[in-house]
Short mmCIF file of C-alpha atoms in Angstrom, two decimals:
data_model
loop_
_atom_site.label_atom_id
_atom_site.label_comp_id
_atom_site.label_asym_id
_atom_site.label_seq_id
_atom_site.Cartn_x
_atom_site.Cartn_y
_atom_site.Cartn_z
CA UNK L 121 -117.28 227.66 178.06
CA UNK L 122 -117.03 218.37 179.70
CA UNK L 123 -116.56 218.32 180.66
CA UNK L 124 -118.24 214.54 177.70
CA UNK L 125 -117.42 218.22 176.63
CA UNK L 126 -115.48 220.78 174.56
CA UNK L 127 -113.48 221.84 178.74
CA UNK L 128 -112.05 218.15 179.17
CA UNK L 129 -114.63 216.06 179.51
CA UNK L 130 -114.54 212.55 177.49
CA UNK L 131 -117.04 209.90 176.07
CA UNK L 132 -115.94 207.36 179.06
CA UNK L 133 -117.07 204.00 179.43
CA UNK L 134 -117.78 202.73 182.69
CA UNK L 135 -117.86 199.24 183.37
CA UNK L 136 -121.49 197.92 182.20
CA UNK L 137 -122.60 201.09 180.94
CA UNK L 138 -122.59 201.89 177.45
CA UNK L 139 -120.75 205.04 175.69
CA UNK L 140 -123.17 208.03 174.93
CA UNK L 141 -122.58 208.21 171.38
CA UNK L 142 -124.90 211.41 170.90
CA UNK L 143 -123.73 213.40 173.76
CA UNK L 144 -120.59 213.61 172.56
CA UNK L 145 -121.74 214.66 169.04
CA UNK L 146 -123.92 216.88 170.65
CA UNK L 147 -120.91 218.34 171.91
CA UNK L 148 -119.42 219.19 167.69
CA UNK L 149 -122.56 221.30 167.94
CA UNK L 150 -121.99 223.00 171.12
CA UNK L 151 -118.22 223.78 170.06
CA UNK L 152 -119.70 224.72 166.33
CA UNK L 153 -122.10 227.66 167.70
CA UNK L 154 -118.97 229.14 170.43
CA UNK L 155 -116.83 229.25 166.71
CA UNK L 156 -119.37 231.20 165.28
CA UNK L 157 -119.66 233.37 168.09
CA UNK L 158 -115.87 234.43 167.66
CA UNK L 159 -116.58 235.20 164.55
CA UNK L 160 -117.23 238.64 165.30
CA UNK L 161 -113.71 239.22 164.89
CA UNK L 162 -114.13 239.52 160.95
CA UNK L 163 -117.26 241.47 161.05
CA UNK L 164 -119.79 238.74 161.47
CA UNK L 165 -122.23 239.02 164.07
CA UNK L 166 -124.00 235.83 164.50
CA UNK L 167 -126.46 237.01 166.79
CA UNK L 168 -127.63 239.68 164.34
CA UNK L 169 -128.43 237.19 161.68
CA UNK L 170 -129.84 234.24 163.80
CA UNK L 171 -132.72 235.19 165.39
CA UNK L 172 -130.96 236.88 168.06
CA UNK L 173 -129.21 234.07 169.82
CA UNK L 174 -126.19 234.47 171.98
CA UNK L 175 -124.06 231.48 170.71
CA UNK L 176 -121.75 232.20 173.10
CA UNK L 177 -123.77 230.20 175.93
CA UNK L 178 -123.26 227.51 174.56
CA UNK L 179 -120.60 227.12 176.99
CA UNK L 180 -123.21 226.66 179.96
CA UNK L 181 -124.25 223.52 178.23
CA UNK L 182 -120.61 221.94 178.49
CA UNK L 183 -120.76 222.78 182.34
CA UNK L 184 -124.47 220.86 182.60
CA UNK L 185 -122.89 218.03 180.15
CA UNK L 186 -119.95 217.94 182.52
CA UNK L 187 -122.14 217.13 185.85
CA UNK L 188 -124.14 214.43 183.86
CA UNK L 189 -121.40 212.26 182.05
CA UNK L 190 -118.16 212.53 184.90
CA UNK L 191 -121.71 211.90 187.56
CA UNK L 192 -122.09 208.56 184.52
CA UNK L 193 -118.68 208.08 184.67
CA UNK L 194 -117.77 207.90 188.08
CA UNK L 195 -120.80 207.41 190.54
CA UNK L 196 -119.30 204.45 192.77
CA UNK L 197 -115.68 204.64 191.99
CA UNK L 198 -114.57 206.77 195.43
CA UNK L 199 -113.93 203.96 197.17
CA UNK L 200 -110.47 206.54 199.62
CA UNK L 201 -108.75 209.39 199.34
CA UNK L 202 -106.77 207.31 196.76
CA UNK L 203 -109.49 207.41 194.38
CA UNK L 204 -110.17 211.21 194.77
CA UNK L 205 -106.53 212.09 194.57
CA UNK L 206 -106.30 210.23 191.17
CA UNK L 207 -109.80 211.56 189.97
CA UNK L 208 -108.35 214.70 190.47
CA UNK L 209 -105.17 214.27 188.74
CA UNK L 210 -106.34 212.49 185.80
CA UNK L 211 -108.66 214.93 185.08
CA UNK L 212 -105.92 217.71 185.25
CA UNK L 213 -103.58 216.07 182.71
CA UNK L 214 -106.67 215.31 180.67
CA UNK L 215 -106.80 218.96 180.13
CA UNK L 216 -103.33 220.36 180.98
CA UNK L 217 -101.13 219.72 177.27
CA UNK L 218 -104.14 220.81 175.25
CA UNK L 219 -104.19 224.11 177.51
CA UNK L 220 -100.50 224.63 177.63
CA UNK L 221 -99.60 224.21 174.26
CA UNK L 222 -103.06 226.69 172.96
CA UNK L 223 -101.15 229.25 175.39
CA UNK L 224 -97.57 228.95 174.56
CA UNK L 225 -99.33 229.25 170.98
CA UNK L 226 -101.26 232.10 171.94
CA UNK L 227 -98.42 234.09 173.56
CA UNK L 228 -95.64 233.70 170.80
CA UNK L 229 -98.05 234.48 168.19
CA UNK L 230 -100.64 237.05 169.54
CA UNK L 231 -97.77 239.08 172.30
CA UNK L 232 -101.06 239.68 174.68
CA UNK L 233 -99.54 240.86 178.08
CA UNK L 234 -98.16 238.86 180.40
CA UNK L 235 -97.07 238.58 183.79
CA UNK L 236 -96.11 236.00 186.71
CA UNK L 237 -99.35 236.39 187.72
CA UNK L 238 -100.91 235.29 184.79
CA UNK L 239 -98.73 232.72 183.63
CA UNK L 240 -99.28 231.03 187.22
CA UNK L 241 -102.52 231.40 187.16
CA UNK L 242 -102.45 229.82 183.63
CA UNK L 243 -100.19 227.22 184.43
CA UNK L 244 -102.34 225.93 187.05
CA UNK L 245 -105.63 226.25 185.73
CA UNK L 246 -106.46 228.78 188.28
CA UNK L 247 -107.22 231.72 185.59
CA UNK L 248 -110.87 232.15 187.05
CA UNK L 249 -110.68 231.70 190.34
CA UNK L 250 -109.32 235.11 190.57
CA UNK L 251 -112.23 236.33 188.63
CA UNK L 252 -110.68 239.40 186.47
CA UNK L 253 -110.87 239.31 182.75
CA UNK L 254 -107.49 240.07 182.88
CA UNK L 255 -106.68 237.18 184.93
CA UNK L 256 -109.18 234.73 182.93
CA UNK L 257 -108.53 235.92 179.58
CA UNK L 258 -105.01 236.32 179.68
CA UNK L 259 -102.91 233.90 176.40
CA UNK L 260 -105.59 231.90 175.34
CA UNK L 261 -109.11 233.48 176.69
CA UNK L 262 -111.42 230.28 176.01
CA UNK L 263 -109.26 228.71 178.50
CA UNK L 264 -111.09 230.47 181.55
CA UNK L 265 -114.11 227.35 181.27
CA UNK L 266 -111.63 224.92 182.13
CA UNK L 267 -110.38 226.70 185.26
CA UNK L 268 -114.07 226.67 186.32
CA UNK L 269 -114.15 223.12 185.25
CA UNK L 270 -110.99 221.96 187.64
CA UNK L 271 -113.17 223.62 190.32
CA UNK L 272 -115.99 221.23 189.31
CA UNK L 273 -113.56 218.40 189.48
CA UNK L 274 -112.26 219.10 193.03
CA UNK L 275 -116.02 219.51 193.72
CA UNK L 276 -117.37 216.22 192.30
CA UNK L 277 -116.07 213.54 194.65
CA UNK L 278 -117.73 215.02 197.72
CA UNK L 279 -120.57 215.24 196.19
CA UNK L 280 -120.85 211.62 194.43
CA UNK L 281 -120.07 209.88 197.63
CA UNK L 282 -123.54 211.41 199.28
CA UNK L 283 -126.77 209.71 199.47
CA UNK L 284 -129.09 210.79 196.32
CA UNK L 285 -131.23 212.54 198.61
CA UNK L 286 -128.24 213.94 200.03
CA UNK L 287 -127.07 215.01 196.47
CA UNK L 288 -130.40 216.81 196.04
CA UNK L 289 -130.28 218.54 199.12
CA UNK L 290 -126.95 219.71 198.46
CA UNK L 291 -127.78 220.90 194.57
CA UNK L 292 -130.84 222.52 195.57
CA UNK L 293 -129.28 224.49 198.57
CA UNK L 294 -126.18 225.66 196.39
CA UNK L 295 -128.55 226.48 193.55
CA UNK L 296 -131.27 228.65 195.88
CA UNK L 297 -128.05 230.42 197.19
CA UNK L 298 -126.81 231.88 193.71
CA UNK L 299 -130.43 232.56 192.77
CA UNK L 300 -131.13 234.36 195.68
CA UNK L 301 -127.84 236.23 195.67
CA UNK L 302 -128.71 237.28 192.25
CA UNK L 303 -131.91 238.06 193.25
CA UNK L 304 -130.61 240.35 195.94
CA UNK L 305 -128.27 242.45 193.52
CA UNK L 306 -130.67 242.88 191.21
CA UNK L 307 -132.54 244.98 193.74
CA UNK L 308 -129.26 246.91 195.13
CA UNK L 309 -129.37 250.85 193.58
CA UNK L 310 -125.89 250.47 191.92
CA UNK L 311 -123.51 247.96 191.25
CA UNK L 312 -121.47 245.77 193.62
CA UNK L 313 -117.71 246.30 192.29
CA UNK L 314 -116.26 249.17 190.18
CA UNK L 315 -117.50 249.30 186.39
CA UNK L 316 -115.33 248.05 183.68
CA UNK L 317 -113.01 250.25 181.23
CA UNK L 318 -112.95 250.38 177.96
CA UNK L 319 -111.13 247.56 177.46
CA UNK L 320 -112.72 245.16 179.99
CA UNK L 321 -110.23 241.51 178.25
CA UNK L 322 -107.40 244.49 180.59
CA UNK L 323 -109.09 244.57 183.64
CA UNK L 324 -107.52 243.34 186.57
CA UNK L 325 -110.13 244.12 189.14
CA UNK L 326 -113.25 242.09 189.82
CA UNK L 327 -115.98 243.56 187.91
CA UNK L 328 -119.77 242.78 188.03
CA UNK L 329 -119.78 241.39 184.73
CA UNK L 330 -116.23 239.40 185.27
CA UNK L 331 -117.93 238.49 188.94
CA UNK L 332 -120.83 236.58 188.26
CA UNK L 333 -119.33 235.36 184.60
CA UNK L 334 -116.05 233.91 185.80
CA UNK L 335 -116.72 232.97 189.34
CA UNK L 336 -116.60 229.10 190.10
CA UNK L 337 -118.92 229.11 192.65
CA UNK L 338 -121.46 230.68 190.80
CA UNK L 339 -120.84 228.63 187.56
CA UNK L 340 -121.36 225.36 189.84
CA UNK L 341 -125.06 225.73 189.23
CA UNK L 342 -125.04 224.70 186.03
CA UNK L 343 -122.27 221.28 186.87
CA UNK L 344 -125.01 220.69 189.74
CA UNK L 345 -127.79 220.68 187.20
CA UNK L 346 -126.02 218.07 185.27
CA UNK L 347 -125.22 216.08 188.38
CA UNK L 348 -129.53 216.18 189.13
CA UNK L 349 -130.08 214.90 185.50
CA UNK L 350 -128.50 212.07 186.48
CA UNK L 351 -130.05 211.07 189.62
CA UNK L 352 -133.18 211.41 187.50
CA UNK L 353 -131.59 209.43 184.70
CA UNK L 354 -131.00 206.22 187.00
CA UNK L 355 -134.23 206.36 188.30
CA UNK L 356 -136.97 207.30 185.93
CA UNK L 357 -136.58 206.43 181.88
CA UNK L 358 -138.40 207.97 178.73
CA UNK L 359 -140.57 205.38 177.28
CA UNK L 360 -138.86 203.93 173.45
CA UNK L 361 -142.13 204.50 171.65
CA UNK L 362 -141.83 208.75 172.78
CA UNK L 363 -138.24 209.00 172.26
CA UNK L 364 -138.09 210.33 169.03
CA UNK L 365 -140.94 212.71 169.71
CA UNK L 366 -139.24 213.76 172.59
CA UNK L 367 -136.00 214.72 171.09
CA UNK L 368 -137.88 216.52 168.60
CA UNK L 369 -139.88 218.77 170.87
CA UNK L 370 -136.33 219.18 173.20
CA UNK L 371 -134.29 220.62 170.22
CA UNK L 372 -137.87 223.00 169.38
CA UNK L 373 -138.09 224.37 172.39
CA UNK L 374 -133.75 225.35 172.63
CA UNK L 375 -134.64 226.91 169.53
CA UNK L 376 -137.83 229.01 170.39
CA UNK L 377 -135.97 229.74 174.18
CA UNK L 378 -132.70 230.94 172.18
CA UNK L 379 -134.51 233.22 170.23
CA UNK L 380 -136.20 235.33 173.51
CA UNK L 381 -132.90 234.75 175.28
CA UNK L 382 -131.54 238.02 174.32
CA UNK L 383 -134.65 240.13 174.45
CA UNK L 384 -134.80 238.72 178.13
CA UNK L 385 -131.37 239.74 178.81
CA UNK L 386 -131.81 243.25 177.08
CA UNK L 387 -134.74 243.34 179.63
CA UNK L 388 -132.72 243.08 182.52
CA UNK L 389 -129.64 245.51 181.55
CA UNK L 390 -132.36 247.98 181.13
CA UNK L 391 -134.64 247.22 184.79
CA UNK L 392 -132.38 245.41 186.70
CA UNK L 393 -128.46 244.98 187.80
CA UNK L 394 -125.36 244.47 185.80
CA UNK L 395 -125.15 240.98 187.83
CA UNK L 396 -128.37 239.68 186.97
CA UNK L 397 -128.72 240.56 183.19
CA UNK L 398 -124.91 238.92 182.97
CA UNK L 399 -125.72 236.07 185.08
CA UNK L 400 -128.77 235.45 182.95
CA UNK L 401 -126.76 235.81 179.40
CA UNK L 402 -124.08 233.62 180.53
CA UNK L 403 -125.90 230.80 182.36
CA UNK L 404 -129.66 231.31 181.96
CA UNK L 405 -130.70 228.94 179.58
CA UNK L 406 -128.76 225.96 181.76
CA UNK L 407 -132.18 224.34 182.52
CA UNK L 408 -133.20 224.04 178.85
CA UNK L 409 -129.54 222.29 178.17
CA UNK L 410 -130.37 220.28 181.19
CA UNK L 411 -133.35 218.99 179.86
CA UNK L 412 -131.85 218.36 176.69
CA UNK L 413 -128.87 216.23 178.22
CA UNK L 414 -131.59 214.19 180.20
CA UNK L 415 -133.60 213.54 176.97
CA UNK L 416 -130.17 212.78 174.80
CA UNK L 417 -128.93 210.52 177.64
CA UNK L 418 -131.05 207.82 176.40
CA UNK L 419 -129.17 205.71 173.58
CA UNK L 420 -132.68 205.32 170.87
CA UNK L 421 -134.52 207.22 169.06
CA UNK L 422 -134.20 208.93 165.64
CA UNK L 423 -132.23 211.50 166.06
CA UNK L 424 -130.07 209.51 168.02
CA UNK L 425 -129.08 207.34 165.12
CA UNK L 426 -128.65 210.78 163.29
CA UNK L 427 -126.23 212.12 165.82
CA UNK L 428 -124.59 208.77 166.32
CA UNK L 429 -122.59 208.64 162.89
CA UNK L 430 -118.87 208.23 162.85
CA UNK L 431 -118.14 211.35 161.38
CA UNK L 432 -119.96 213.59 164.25
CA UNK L 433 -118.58 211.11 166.91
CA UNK L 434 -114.99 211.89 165.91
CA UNK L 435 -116.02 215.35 165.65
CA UNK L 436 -117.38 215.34 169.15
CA UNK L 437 -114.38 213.83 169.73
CA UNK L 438 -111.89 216.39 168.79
CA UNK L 439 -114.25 219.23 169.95
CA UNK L 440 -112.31 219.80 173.29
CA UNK L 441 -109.20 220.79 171.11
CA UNK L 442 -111.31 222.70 168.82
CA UNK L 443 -112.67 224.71 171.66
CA UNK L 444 -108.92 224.88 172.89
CA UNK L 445 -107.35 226.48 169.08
CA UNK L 446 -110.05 228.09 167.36
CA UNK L 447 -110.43 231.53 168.91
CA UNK L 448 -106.32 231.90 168.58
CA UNK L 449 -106.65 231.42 165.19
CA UNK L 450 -109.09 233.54 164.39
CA UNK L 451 -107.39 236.16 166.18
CA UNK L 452 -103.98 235.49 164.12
CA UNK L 453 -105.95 235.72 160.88
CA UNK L 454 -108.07 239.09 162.13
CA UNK L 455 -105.40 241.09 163.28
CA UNK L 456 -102.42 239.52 162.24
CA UNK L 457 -102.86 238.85 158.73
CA UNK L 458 -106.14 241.16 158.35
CA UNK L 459 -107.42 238.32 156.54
CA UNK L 460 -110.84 239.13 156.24
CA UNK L 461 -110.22 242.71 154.88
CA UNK L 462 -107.83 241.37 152.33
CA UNK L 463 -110.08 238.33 151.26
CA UNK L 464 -113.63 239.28 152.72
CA UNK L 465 -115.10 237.63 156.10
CA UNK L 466 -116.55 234.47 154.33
CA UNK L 467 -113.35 233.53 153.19
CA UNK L 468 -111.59 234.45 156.55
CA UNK L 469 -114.00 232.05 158.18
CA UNK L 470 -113.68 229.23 156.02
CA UNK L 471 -109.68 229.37 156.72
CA UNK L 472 -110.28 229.94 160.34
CA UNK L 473 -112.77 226.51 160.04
CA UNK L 474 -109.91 224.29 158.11
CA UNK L 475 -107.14 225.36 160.13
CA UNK L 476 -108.95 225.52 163.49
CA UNK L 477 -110.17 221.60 162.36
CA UNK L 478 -106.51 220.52 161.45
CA UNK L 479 -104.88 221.50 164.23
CA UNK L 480 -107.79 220.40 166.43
CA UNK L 481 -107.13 216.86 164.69
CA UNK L 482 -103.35 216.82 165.45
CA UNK L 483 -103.71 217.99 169.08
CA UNK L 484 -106.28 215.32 169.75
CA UNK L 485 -103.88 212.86 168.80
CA UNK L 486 -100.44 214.13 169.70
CA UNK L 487 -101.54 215.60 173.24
CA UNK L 488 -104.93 214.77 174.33
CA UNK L 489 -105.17 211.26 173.47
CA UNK L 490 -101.40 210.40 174.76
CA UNK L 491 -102.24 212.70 178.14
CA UNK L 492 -105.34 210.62 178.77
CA UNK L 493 -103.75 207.50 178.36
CA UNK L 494 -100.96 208.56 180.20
CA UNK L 495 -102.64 209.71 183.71
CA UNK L 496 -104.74 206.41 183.69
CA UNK L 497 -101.84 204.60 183.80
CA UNK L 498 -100.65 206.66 186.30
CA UNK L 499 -103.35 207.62 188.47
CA UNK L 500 -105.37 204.77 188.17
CA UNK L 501 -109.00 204.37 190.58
CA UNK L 502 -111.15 201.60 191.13
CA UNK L 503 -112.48 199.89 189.16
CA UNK L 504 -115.50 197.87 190.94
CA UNK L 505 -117.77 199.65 192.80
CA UNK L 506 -118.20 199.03 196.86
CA UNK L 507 -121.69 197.54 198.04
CA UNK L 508 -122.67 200.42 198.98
CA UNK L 509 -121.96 203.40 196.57
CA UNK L 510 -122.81 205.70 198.68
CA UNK L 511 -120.64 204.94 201.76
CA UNK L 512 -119.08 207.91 202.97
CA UNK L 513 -115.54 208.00 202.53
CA UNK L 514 -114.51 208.57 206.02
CA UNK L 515 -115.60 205.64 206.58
CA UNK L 516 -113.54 203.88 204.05
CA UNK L 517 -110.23 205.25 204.89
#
């Protein structure tokens, strides 16, 4: 676990600002390598076969895409409370069918345990905010991103309206605060909160692990990191004759970090707390995505034309019900149908690939694309910005 990203966020256009094609392919890519992580249910351990990388972060980079494109999207556009209200609610109901419909999917077909608590929690996109995996992963468990993105959203507007100096003071304060926290628990003799069971997707206690993975506040590092690449993206420009180069050397160096990333975090199990080595699986390659959303931001270059085909567009498009499906598939076809045993795991994820694609297609267009439309009509903001974008809104109402 954009959020332009697989948790809710889309390729918006703002008014005299052009679309960002290749973030949003970028995005197939992200949603791609979380797929393949899952894949672990029919025997296939990714991480074993390439180079040691933990696919699974690839949900950090959605929460650093998220800061950058709704910071695109909507920098100047709080002109009330109006505006936030509607910000708010539109990007609810841009993620609320998708979610529901995954979980009622999830439930009838998969029987995981439920209870009010969960379904509330579920309901309301409030899953992580109680940060148990039992809470988080309860129906649907990919769903626990986009309760940490809602926290983003209610986050966002308070922090757009700010001065940019303001906005760095603020990132840089919040982000020295986890650190240092971190920091701090990876010196304590034991851990924090009790250690999980056997079955840790169960627990309904706050673990170390479920702490410091599932926690908004925590998570809002990497949104705030996305939110800086911005401020540095309206300010200071790559040059068009080192684009290409550029892009080049940013996808190298994810590559070369990925493949130390979990011989760093197999470092810090062994020396240091459960918190930190976590903390660092889960969210510790966020600068390199940042990076890499700051040098993709720009609309030239070569692999920009790559990236900005049709076909990985609409992919990019569809990735956020992708995200949404694919793990409950896989799950139906793994234990369920025992799919891989009876037909072998390549086959098992081939199926999990076409159906997890066709149903991604029809909820894009049945839910998604109808809910968007829907709570803009609805909840529409402003559309001009003030002449000053950074008034604060107390001042406005």
């Amino acid at each position: 676990m954009d959020t332009t990203t697989a948790n809710g966020v889309n390729s918006i256009e703002p008014p005299g600002r052009p679309q960002l094609h290749n973030l949003t392919a970028l995005r197939a890519f992200a949603a791609l390598s979380i797929f393949i992580h899952h894949l672990k249910s029919f025997g296939i351990d990714a991480s074993q076969s390439i180079r040691n990388m933990d696919l699974g972060c690839a949900v950090s980079f959605f929460f650093v895409l998220s800061g950058f494109v709704l910071s695109y999207s909507f920098a100047g556009r709080f002109f009330d409370w109006r505006d936030v209200r509607h910000f708010v609610f539109q990007r609810f109901f841009r993620l609320w069918p998708v979610h529901m419909l995954c979980s009622f999917f999830a439930l009838v077909t998969l029987h995981g345990p439920a209870s009010l608590l969960t379904a509330y929690l579920t309901t309301t996109l409030q899953s992580s905010w109680i940060p148990t995996y039992g809470t988080a992963y309860a129906y649907n468990g990919v769903s626990w991103s986009i309760s940490v993105e809602l926290f983003f959203y209610l986050l966002l507007p308070f922090i757009l309206i700010l001065r940019p100096n303001q906005v760095m003071l603020v990132i840089c304060g919040w982000t020295l605060a986890v650190l240092g926290l971190l920091a701090f628990t990876a010196v304590l003799p034991g851990p924090v909160f009790p250690p999980s069971s056997e079955r840790p997707w169960l627990d309904f206690y706050v673990t170390d692990a479920s702490f410091v993975q599932l926690f908004p506040p925590l998570r809002t590092v990497e949104f705030l990191s996305g939110i800086a690449v911005y401020q540095l993206f309206r300010l200071r420009r790559i040059p068009a004759g080192w684009l290409a180069s550029t892009q080049i050397a940013a996808i190298a160096c994810l590559v070369l970090y990925a493949g130390v990333h979990d011989e760093i975090t197999r470092s810090l199990a062994d020396h240091a707390s459960v918190m930190a080595s976590v903390a660092y699986r889960e969210y510790g390659m966020y600068p390199v995505f940042a990076a890499l959303v700051y040098v993709f931001a720009h609309q030239s270059g070569a692999v920009t034309r790559v990236l900005s085909c049709r076909p990985l567009i609409f992919c990019g498009e569809i990735s956020f019900a992708f995200y949404m499906i694919h793990q409950i598939v896989i799950f139906n076809l793994a234990y369920n149908y025992e799919f891989d045993k009876h037909y072998g795991p390549i086959a098992a994820t081939i199926s999990a690939a076409i159906l997890s694609l066709g149903l991604s297609v029809i909820l894009h267009r049945t839910a998604e694309k109808p809910a968007i439309a829907w709570a803009k009509r609805r909840f529409p903001m402003s559309r001009l910005a003030p002449s000053s974008p950074h008034m604060p809104l107390a001042a406005l109402v």
